[in-house]
Amino acid sequence: MLDFQREKNTVLGYYADLDAAEGQGITDVLNAHTTADYTWRAFHPFHLQSDVETVSELFWQPFKQALTHSQRRMDVFFAGQNFMDDGASTWVCSMGHLMGLFDSPWLGIKPTGKMTMLRYAEFHKIEESKIAETAFYFDIPHFMAQAGVNPFPHQSAAQLVQPGPTTHDALLFADADPVDGQKTMDAMNFMISDLGQWQSELPLEEELARSWHDDMIWWGPTGIGATFTIARYARQHSGPFRAGLSDRSGTGHIARIAEGAFSGFFGWPNFTARNTGGYLGLPPNDKECEFRVIDIYRREGDKLKENWVFIDMLHFFMQQGVDILERARAT
């Protein structure tokens, strides 16, 4: 029986201290819970950092000053051995929302004084009860939309504050049966190998049905949105995505884990592609662009049922010459 209690408790202790900290205390928390060679990866405009004081001053202190009375509303929590290094490392995944009152400007976004949520997903690599690496991916355009800013007028699917799993059972504070975790890893790996290169000769909906339930839910990022059922997913995301983008690379996953019915991965970047067909209202071009992504999955039976997706839309648009945050500052 696999035992992830030490790794899970490491992250839960970090969250308890971080969520209670303010100002310089945030730096102290990061120093206490991370290794000397800590690596922190985040979405634009924060990117890759290796100094906890920078992480504190660049992200956490301004964010907590802007979003007062903040609290963590966690929907998913699980751990696993990393498939990408044959189980040599253990990672803990958390997903949910950071909620508070948007009382001061953040990233040039004007405050509303209202309850606002930052949708997030996180992977932590644990070494000797310390956090050695973090991938902290968050949906800033989703935050912007709640503040009344519409950065993506061509969004094809639904704009929602996104809930956790239908089953409400994804907070795996106790370790799950590893047999279930292997089934979930197998389902995720089959989907990645089957769909990952967009090379099937099957019609798109038939291709998707090989690894997804017909009533799947795809909780996508603002700019694309959330969509329900294979047919609507094909129409509102997968079809336009494939039509707009070409020359997709293989996956560049750093971590891929599963526990119980839940799994996920992240990369830096996950893949590259070219916007040769025009995507999300952008004009076509031949520039190769990175896609930074976290995917979280829920398996039901032998297929995937729900998928929460975090894509660095700001970074993708910056590579296309469009600064979404600068546009927000101008409004």
Coordinates of N, CA, C and O in Angstrom, one line a residue, residues 87-213:
G87 N 8.3 7.0 -11.1 CA 8.0 6.9 -9.7 C 9.1 7.4 -8.7 O 8.9 7.2 -7.5
A88 N 10.1 8.0 -9.3 CA 11.2 8.4 -8.4 C 10.8 9.6 -7.5 O 11.4 9.8 -6.4
S89 N 9.9 10.5 -8.0 CA 9.5 11.6 -7.2 C 8.0 11.5 -6.8 O 7.2 10.8 -7.5
T90 N 7.6 12.2 -5.8 CA 6.2 12.2 -5.3 C 5.7 13.6 -5.4 O 6.4 14.6 -4.9
W91 N 4.5 13.8 -5.9 CA 3.9 15.1 -6.1 C 2.6 15.1 -5.4 O 1.9 14.1 -5.4
V92 N 2.2 16.3 -4.9 CA 0.8 16.5 -4.4 C 0.1 17.6 -5.2 O 0.7 18.6 -5.5
C93 N -1.1 17.3 -5.6 CA -1.9 18.2 -6.4 C -3.1 18.8 -5.6 O -3.7 18.1 -4.9
S94 N -3.3 20.1 -5.8 CA -4.4 20.8 -5.2 C -5.1 21.6 -6.2 O -4.4 22.2 -7.1
M95 N -6.4 21.7 -6.2 CA -7.1 22.6 -7.1 C -8.3 23.2 -6.4 O -9.0 22.5 -5.6
G96 N -8.7 24.4 -6.8 CA -9.8 25.1 -6.2 C -9.8 26.5 -6.5 O -9.5 26.9 -7.6
H97 N -10.2 27.4 -5.6 CA -10.3 28.8 -5.8 C -9.7 29.5 -4.5 O -9.9 29.0 -3.4
L98 N -9.0 30.6 -4.7 CA -8.6 31.5 -3.7 C -9.7 32.6 -3.7 O -9.7 33.4 -4.7
M99 N -10.4 32.8 -2.7 CA -11.6 33.7 -2.7 C -11.3 34.8 -1.7 O -10.8 34.6 -0.6
G100 N -11.8 36.0 -2.0 CA -11.7 37.1 -1.0 C -12.5 38.3 -1.6 O -13.3 38.2 -2.5
L101 N -12.2 39.5 -1.0 CA -12.9 40.7 -1.4 C -11.9 41.5 -2.2 O -10.8 41.8 -1.7
F102 N -12.2 41.8 -3.4 CA -11.3 42.5 -4.4 C -11.3 44.0 -4.0 O -12.1 44.8 -4.6
D103 N -10.4 44.4 -3.1 CA -10.5 45.7 -2.5 C -9.4 46.7 -3.1 O -9.5 47.9 -2.9
S104 N -8.3 46.2 -3.7 CA -7.3 47.0 -4.2 C -6.9 46.5 -5.6 O -7.1 45.4 -5.9
P105 N -6.3 47.4 -6.5 CA -5.9 47.0 -7.8 C -4.9 45.8 -7.8 O -4.1 45.7 -6.9
W106 N -5.0 45.0 -8.8 CA -4.1 43.9 -8.9 C -3.8 43.7 -10.4 O -4.7 43.6 -11.2
L107 N -2.5 43.8 -10.8 CA -2.1 43.6 -12.2 C -2.8 44.6 -13.1 O -3.0 44.4 -14.3
G108 N -3.2 45.8 -12.6 CA -3.9 46.8 -13.3 C -5.4 46.6 -13.4 O -6.0 47.4 -14.1
I109 N -5.9 45.5 -12.8 CA -7.3 45.3 -12.9 C -8.0 46.1 -11.7 O -7.5 46.0 -10.6
K110 N -9.0 46.8 -12.1 CA -9.6 47.7 -11.1 C -10.4 46.9 -10.1 O -11.2 46.0 -10.4
P111 N -10.3 47.2 -8.8 CA -11.1 46.5 -7.8 C -12.6 46.8 -7.8 O -13.0 47.8 -8.3
T112 N -13.3 45.8 -7.3 CA -14.8 45.9 -7.3 C -15.4 46.0 -5.9 O -16.5 46.4 -5.8
G113 N -14.6 45.7 -4.9 CA -15.1 45.6 -3.5 C -16.0 44.4 -3.3 O -16.6 44.3 -2.3
K114 N -16.0 43.5 -4.3 CA -16.9 42.4 -4.2 C -16.2 41.1 -4.1 O -15.0 41.0 -4.4
M115 N -16.9 40.0 -3.7 CA -16.3 38.7 -3.6 C -15.8 38.3 -5.0 O -16.5 38.4 -6.0
T116 N -14.5 37.8 -5.0 CA -13.9 37.4 -6.3 C -13.1 36.2 -6.1 O -12.5 36.0 -5.0
M117 N -13.0 35.4 -7.1 CA -12.2 34.1 -6.9 C -11.1 34.0 -8.0 O -11.3 34.3 -9.1
L118 N -10.0 33.5 -7.5 CA -8.9 33.2 -8.5 C -8.9 31.7 -8.6 O -8.6 31.0 -7.6
R119 N -9.2 31.2 -9.7 CA -9.2 29.7 -10.0 C -7.8 29.2 -10.1 O -7.0 29.8 -10.9
Y120 N -7.4 28.2 -9.4 CA -6.0 27.7 -9.4 C -5.9 26.2 -9.4 O -6.8 25.5 -9.0
A121 N -4.8 25.7 -9.9 CA -4.3 24.3 -9.7 C -2.8 24.4 -9.4 O -2.1 25.2 -9.9
E122 N -2.4 23.4 -8.5 CA -1.0 23.4 -8.1 C -0.5 22.0 -8.0 O -1.2 21.1 -7.5
F123 N 0.8 21.9 -8.4 CA 1.5 20.6 -8.2 C 2.7 21.0 -7.3 O 3.5 21.9 -7.6
H124 N 3.0 20.2 -6.3 CA 4.1 20.3 -5.4 C 4.9 19.1 -5.4 O 4.4 18.0 -5.1
K125 N 6.2 19.2 -5.7 CA 7.1 18.1 -5.5 C 7.7 18.1 -4.1 O 8.2 19.1 -3.7
I126 N 7.6 16.9 -3.4 CA 8.0 16.9 -2.0 C 9.3 16.1 -1.8 O 9.4 14.9 -2.4
E127 N 10.2 16.7 -1.1 CA 11.5 16.0 -0.8 C 11.8 16.2 0.7 O 12.0 17.3 1.1
E128 N 11.8 15.1 1.4 CA 12.2 15.2 2.9 C 11.3 16.2 3.6 O 11.8 17.1 4.3
S129 N 10.0 16.1 3.4 CA 9.0 17.0 4.1 C 9.2 18.5 3.8 O 8.8 19.3 4.5
K130 N 9.8 18.8 2.6 CA 9.9 20.1 2.1 C 9.4 20.2 0.6 O 9.4 19.2 0.0
I131 N 9.0 21.3 0.2 CA 8.5 21.5 -1.2 C 9.7 21.9 -2.0 O 10.3 23.0 -1.8
A132 N 10.0 21.1 -3.0 CA 11.2 21.4 -3.8 C 10.8 22.1 -5.1 O 11.6 22.8 -5.7
E133 N 9.6 21.8 -5.6 CA 9.1 22.5 -6.8 C 7.7 22.7 -6.7 O 6.9 21.9 -6.1
T134 N 7.2 23.8 -7.3 CA 5.8 24.1 -7.4 C 5.4 24.6 -8.8 O 6.1 25.4 -9.4
A135 N 4.4 24.0 -9.3 CA 3.7 24.6 -10.5 C 2.4 25.2 -10.0 O 1.5 24.4 -9.6
F136 N 2.3 26.5 -10.0 CA 1.1 27.2 -9.5 C 0.5 27.9 -10.7 O 0.9 29.0 -11.2
Y137 N -0.6 27.3 -11.3 CA -1.2 27.8 -12.5 C -2.6 28.3 -12.2 O -3.4 27.7 -11.5
F138 N -2.9 29.5 -12.6 CA -4.1 30.2 -12.2 C -4.7 30.9 -13.4 O -4.0 31.4 -14.3
D139 N -6.0 31.1 -13.3 CA -6.8 31.7 -14.5 C -7.0 33.2 -14.2 O -8.1 33.6 -13.7
I140 N -6.1 34.0 -14.6 CA -6.2 35.5 -14.4 C -7.4 36.0 -15.3 O -8.1 36.9 -14.8
P141 N -7.6 35.6 -16.5 CA -8.7 36.1 -17.3 C -10.0 35.8 -16.6 O -11.0 36.5 -16.7
H142 N -10.1 34.6 -15.9 CA -11.3 34.3 -15.2 C -11.6 35.3 -14.0 O -12.7 35.7 -13.8
F143 N -10.5 35.7 -13.4 CA -10.5 36.8 -12.4 C -11.0 38.1 -13.0 O -11.8 38.8 -12.4
M144 N -10.5 38.4 -14.1 CA -10.8 39.6 -14.8 C -12.3 39.7 -15.2 O -13.0 40.7 -15.0
A145 N -12.8 38.5 -15.6 CA -14.2 38.5 -16.0 C -15.1 38.8 -14.9 O -16.2 39.4 -15.0
Q146 N -14.8 38.3 -13.7 CA -15.6 38.6 -12.5 C -15.5 40.0 -12.1 O -16.4 40.6 -11.5
A147 N -14.4 40.7 -12.5 CA -14.3 42.1 -12.2 C -14.9 43.0 -13.3 O -14.7 44.2 -13.3
G148 N -15.6 42.4 -14.3 CA -16.3 43.2 -15.3 C -15.5 43.4 -16.5 O -15.9 44.2 -17.4
V149 N -14.3 42.8 -16.7 CA -13.4 43.0 -17.8 C -13.6 41.8 -18.7 O -13.6 40.6 -18.3
N150 N -13.9 42.0 -20.0 CA -14.1 40.9 -21.0 C -12.9 40.8 -21.9 O -12.9 41.5 -23.0
P151 N -11.9 40.1 -21.6 CA -10.7 40.1 -22.4 C -10.8 39.3 -23.7 O -10.0 39.4 -24.6
F152 N -11.8 38.4 -23.8 CA -11.9 37.5 -24.9 C -13.3 37.5 -25.5 O -14.1 36.6 -25.2
P153 N -13.6 38.4 -26.4 CA -14.9 38.5 -26.9 C -15.3 37.3 -27.8 O -16.5 37.1 -28.2
H154 N -14.3 36.5 -28.3 CA -14.6 35.4 -29.2 C -14.7 34.0 -28.5 O -14.6 33.0 -29.1
Q155 N -14.9 34.1 -27.1 CA -15.0 32.8 -26.4 C -16.1 31.9 -26.9 O -17.2 32.4 -27.1
S156 N -15.8 30.7 -27.1 CA -16.8 29.8 -27.8 C -17.7 29.0 -26.8 O -18.7 28.4 -27.2
A157 N -17.3 28.8 -25.5 CA -18.0 28.0 -24.6 C -18.4 28.9 -23.4 O -18.3 30.1 -23.5
A158 N -18.9 28.3 -22.3 CA -19.6 29.0 -21.2 C -18.6 29.6 -20.3 O -17.6 29.0 -19.9
Q159 N -18.9 30.9 -19.8 CA -18.1 31.5 -18.7 C -18.8 31.3 -17.4 O -19.9 31.7 -17.2
L160 N -18.1 30.6 -16.5 CA -18.7 30.1 -15.2 C -17.7 30.2 -14.1 O -16.5 30.1 -14.4
V161 N -18.1 30.4 -12.9 CA -17.3 30.1 -11.7 C -17.4 28.6 -11.6 O -18.5 28.0 -11.4
Q162 N -16.3 27.9 -11.7 CA -16.3 26.4 -11.9 C -16.3 25.6 -10.6 O -15.4 25.9 -9.8
P163 N -17.2 24.7 -10.5 CA -17.2 23.9 -9.3 C -16.2 22.7 -9.4 O -15.6 22.5 -10.4
G164 N -16.1 22.0 -8.2 CA -15.3 20.8 -8.2 C -16.1 19.6 -8.8 O -17.1 19.8 -9.5
P165 N -15.6 18.4 -8.5 CA -16.2 17.2 -9.1 C -17.7 17.0 -8.8 O -18.1 17.3 -7.6
T166 N -18.4 16.5 -9.7 CA -19.8 16.1 -9.5 C -20.0 15.2 -8.2 O -20.9 15.3 -7.5
T167 N -19.0 14.4 -8.0 CA -19.1 13.4 -6.9 C -18.7 13.9 -5.6 O -18.9 13.3 -4.5
H168 N -18.1 15.1 -5.5 CA -17.7 15.8 -4.2 C -16.8 14.9 -3.4 O -17.0 14.9 -2.1
D169 N -15.9 14.2 -4.0 CA -15.1 13.2 -3.2 C -13.7 13.3 -3.6 O -12.9 12.3 -3.5
A170 N -13.2 14.5 -3.9 CA -11.8 14.6 -4.5 C -10.8 15.1 -3.4 O -9.7 15.3 -3.8
L171 N -11.2 15.3 -2.2 CA -10.3 15.7 -1.2 C -9.7 14.4 -0.5 O -10.3 14.0 0.5
L172 N -8.7 13.9 -1.1 CA -8.1 12.6 -0.6 C -7.1 12.8 0.5 O -5.9 12.5 0.3
F173 N -7.6 13.3 1.6 CA -6.6 13.4 2.8 C -6.2 12.1 3.3 O -5.0 11.9 3.7
A174 N -7.0 11.1 3.2 CA -6.6 9.7 3.4 C -6.2 9.1 2.1 O -6.8 9.4 1.0
D175 N -5.2 8.2 2.1 CA -4.8 7.6 0.8 C -5.8 6.7 0.2 O -6.5 5.9 0.9
A176 N -5.9 6.7 -1.1 CA -6.9 5.9 -1.8 C -6.2 4.6 -2.2 O -5.0 4.4 -2.2
D177 N -7.0 3.6 -2.6 CA -6.6 2.3 -3.1 C -5.7 2.5 -4.3 O -6.2 3.1 -5.3
P178 N -4.5 2.0 -4.3 CA -3.6 2.2 -5.5 C -4.1 1.5 -6.7 O -3.7 1.9 -7.8
V179 N -4.9 0.5 -6.6 CA -5.5 -0.2 -7.7 C -6.4 0.8 -8.5 O -6.3 0.9 -9.8
D180 N -7.2 1.6 -7.8 CA -8.0 2.6 -8.4 C -7.1 3.7 -9.1 O -7.4 4.2 -10.2
G181 N -6.0 4.1 -8.4 CA -5.1 5.1 -9.0 C -4.5 4.6 -10.3 O -4.4 5.4 -11.3
Q182 N -4.2 3.3 -10.4 CA -3.6 2.8 -11.6 C -4.6 2.8 -12.7 O -4.2 3.0 -13.9
K183 N -5.9 2.5 -12.4 CA -6.9 2.5 -13.4 C -7.0 3.9 -14.0 O -7.2 4.1 -15.2
T184 N -6.9 4.9 -13.1 CA -7.1 6.3 -13.6 C -5.8 6.7 -14.4 O -6.0 7.4 -15.4
M185 N -4.7 6.3 -14.0 CA -3.5 6.6 -14.7 C -3.6 5.9 -16.1 O -3.2 6.6 -17.1
D186 N -4.0 4.7 -16.2 CA -4.2 4.0 -17.5 C -5.2 4.8 -18.4 O -4.9 4.9 -19.6
A187 N -6.3 5.2 -17.8 CA -7.3 5.9 -18.6 C -6.7 7.3 -19.1 O -6.9 7.6 -20.3
M188 N -6.0 8.0 -18.3 CA -5.4 9.2 -18.7 C -4.3 9.0 -19.8 O -4.2 9.7 -20.8
N189 N -3.4 8.0 -19.5 CA -2.4 7.7 -20.5 C -2.9 7.3 -21.9 O -2.4 7.7 -22.9
F190 N -4.0 6.5 -21.8 CA -4.6 6.1 -23.1 C -5.1 7.3 -23.8 O -4.9 7.5 -25.1
M191 N -5.8 8.2 -23.1 CA -6.3 9.4 -23.8 C -5.2 10.3 -24.4 O -5.2 10.8 -25.5
I192 N -4.1 10.4 -23.6 CA -2.9 11.2 -24.1 C -2.3 10.6 -25.4 O -2.1 11.3 -26.3
S193 N -2.2 9.3 -25.4 CA -1.6 8.7 -26.5 C -2.5 8.6 -27.7 O -2.1 8.7 -28.9
D194 N -3.8 8.5 -27.4 CA -4.8 8.4 -28.5 C -5.2 9.7 -29.1 O -5.3 9.8 -30.3
L195 N -5.3 10.8 -28.3 CA -5.7 12.1 -28.8 C -4.5 13.1 -29.0 O -4.7 14.1 -29.7
G196 N -3.4 12.8 -28.4 CA -2.4 13.8 -28.3 C -1.8 14.4 -29.5 O -1.3 15.5 -29.5
Q197 N -1.8 13.6 -30.6 CA -1.1 14.1 -31.8 C -2.1 14.5 -32.9 O -1.7 15.0 -34.0
W198 N -3.4 14.4 -32.7 CA -4.5 14.8 -33.6 C -4.3 14.1 -35.0 O -4.5 14.7 -36.1
Q199 N -4.0 12.8 -34.9 CA -3.7 12.1 -36.2 C -4.7 11.0 -36.5 O -4.5 10.2 -37.5
S200 N -5.7 10.9 -35.7 CA -6.7 9.8 -36.0 C -7.4 10.0 -37.3 O -7.7 11.1 -37.7
E201 N -7.8 8.9 -38.0 CA -8.6 9.0 -39.2 C -10.1 8.9 -38.9 O -10.9 9.1 -39.8
L202 N -10.4 8.8 -37.6 CA -11.8 8.7 -37.2 C -12.4 10.1 -37.2 O -11.7 11.1 -37.0
P203 N -13.7 10.3 -37.4 CA -14.4 11.6 -37.1 C -14.1 12.0 -35.6 O -14.0 11.1 -34.8
L204 N -14.0 13.3 -35.4 CA -13.6 13.8 -34.1 C -14.4 13.2 -32.9 O -13.9 12.8 -31.9
E205 N -15.7 13.2 -33.1 CA -16.6 12.7 -32.0 C -16.3 11.3 -31.7 O -16.3 10.8 -30.5
E206 N -16.1 10.5 -32.7 CA -15.8 9.0 -32.5 C -14.4 8.9 -31.9 O -14.3 8.0 -31.0
E207 N -13.5 9.7 -32.3 CA -12.2 9.6 -31.7 C -12.3 10.0 -30.2 O -11.7 9.3 -29.3
L208 N -13.0 11.0 -29.8 CA -13.1 11.4 -28.4 C -13.8 10.3 -27.6 O -13.5 10.1 -26.4
A209 N -14.8 9.7 -28.2 CA -15.6 8.6 -27.5 C -14.7 7.4 -27.1 O -15.2 6.6 -26.2
R210 N -13.6 7.3 -27.6 CA -12.7 6.2 -27.2 C -12.2 6.3 -25.8 O -11.9 5.4 -25.1
S211 N -12.0 7.6 -25.3 CA -11.5 7.8 -24.0 C -12.4 8.6 -23.1 O -12.1 8.8 -21.9
W212 N -13.5 9.2 -23.6 CA -14.3 10.1 -22.8 C -15.8 9.5 -22.8 O -16.3 9.0 -23.8
H213 N -16.4 9.7 -21.7 CA -17.9 9.5 -21.6 C -18.6 10.5 -22.5 O -18.2 11.6 -22.6

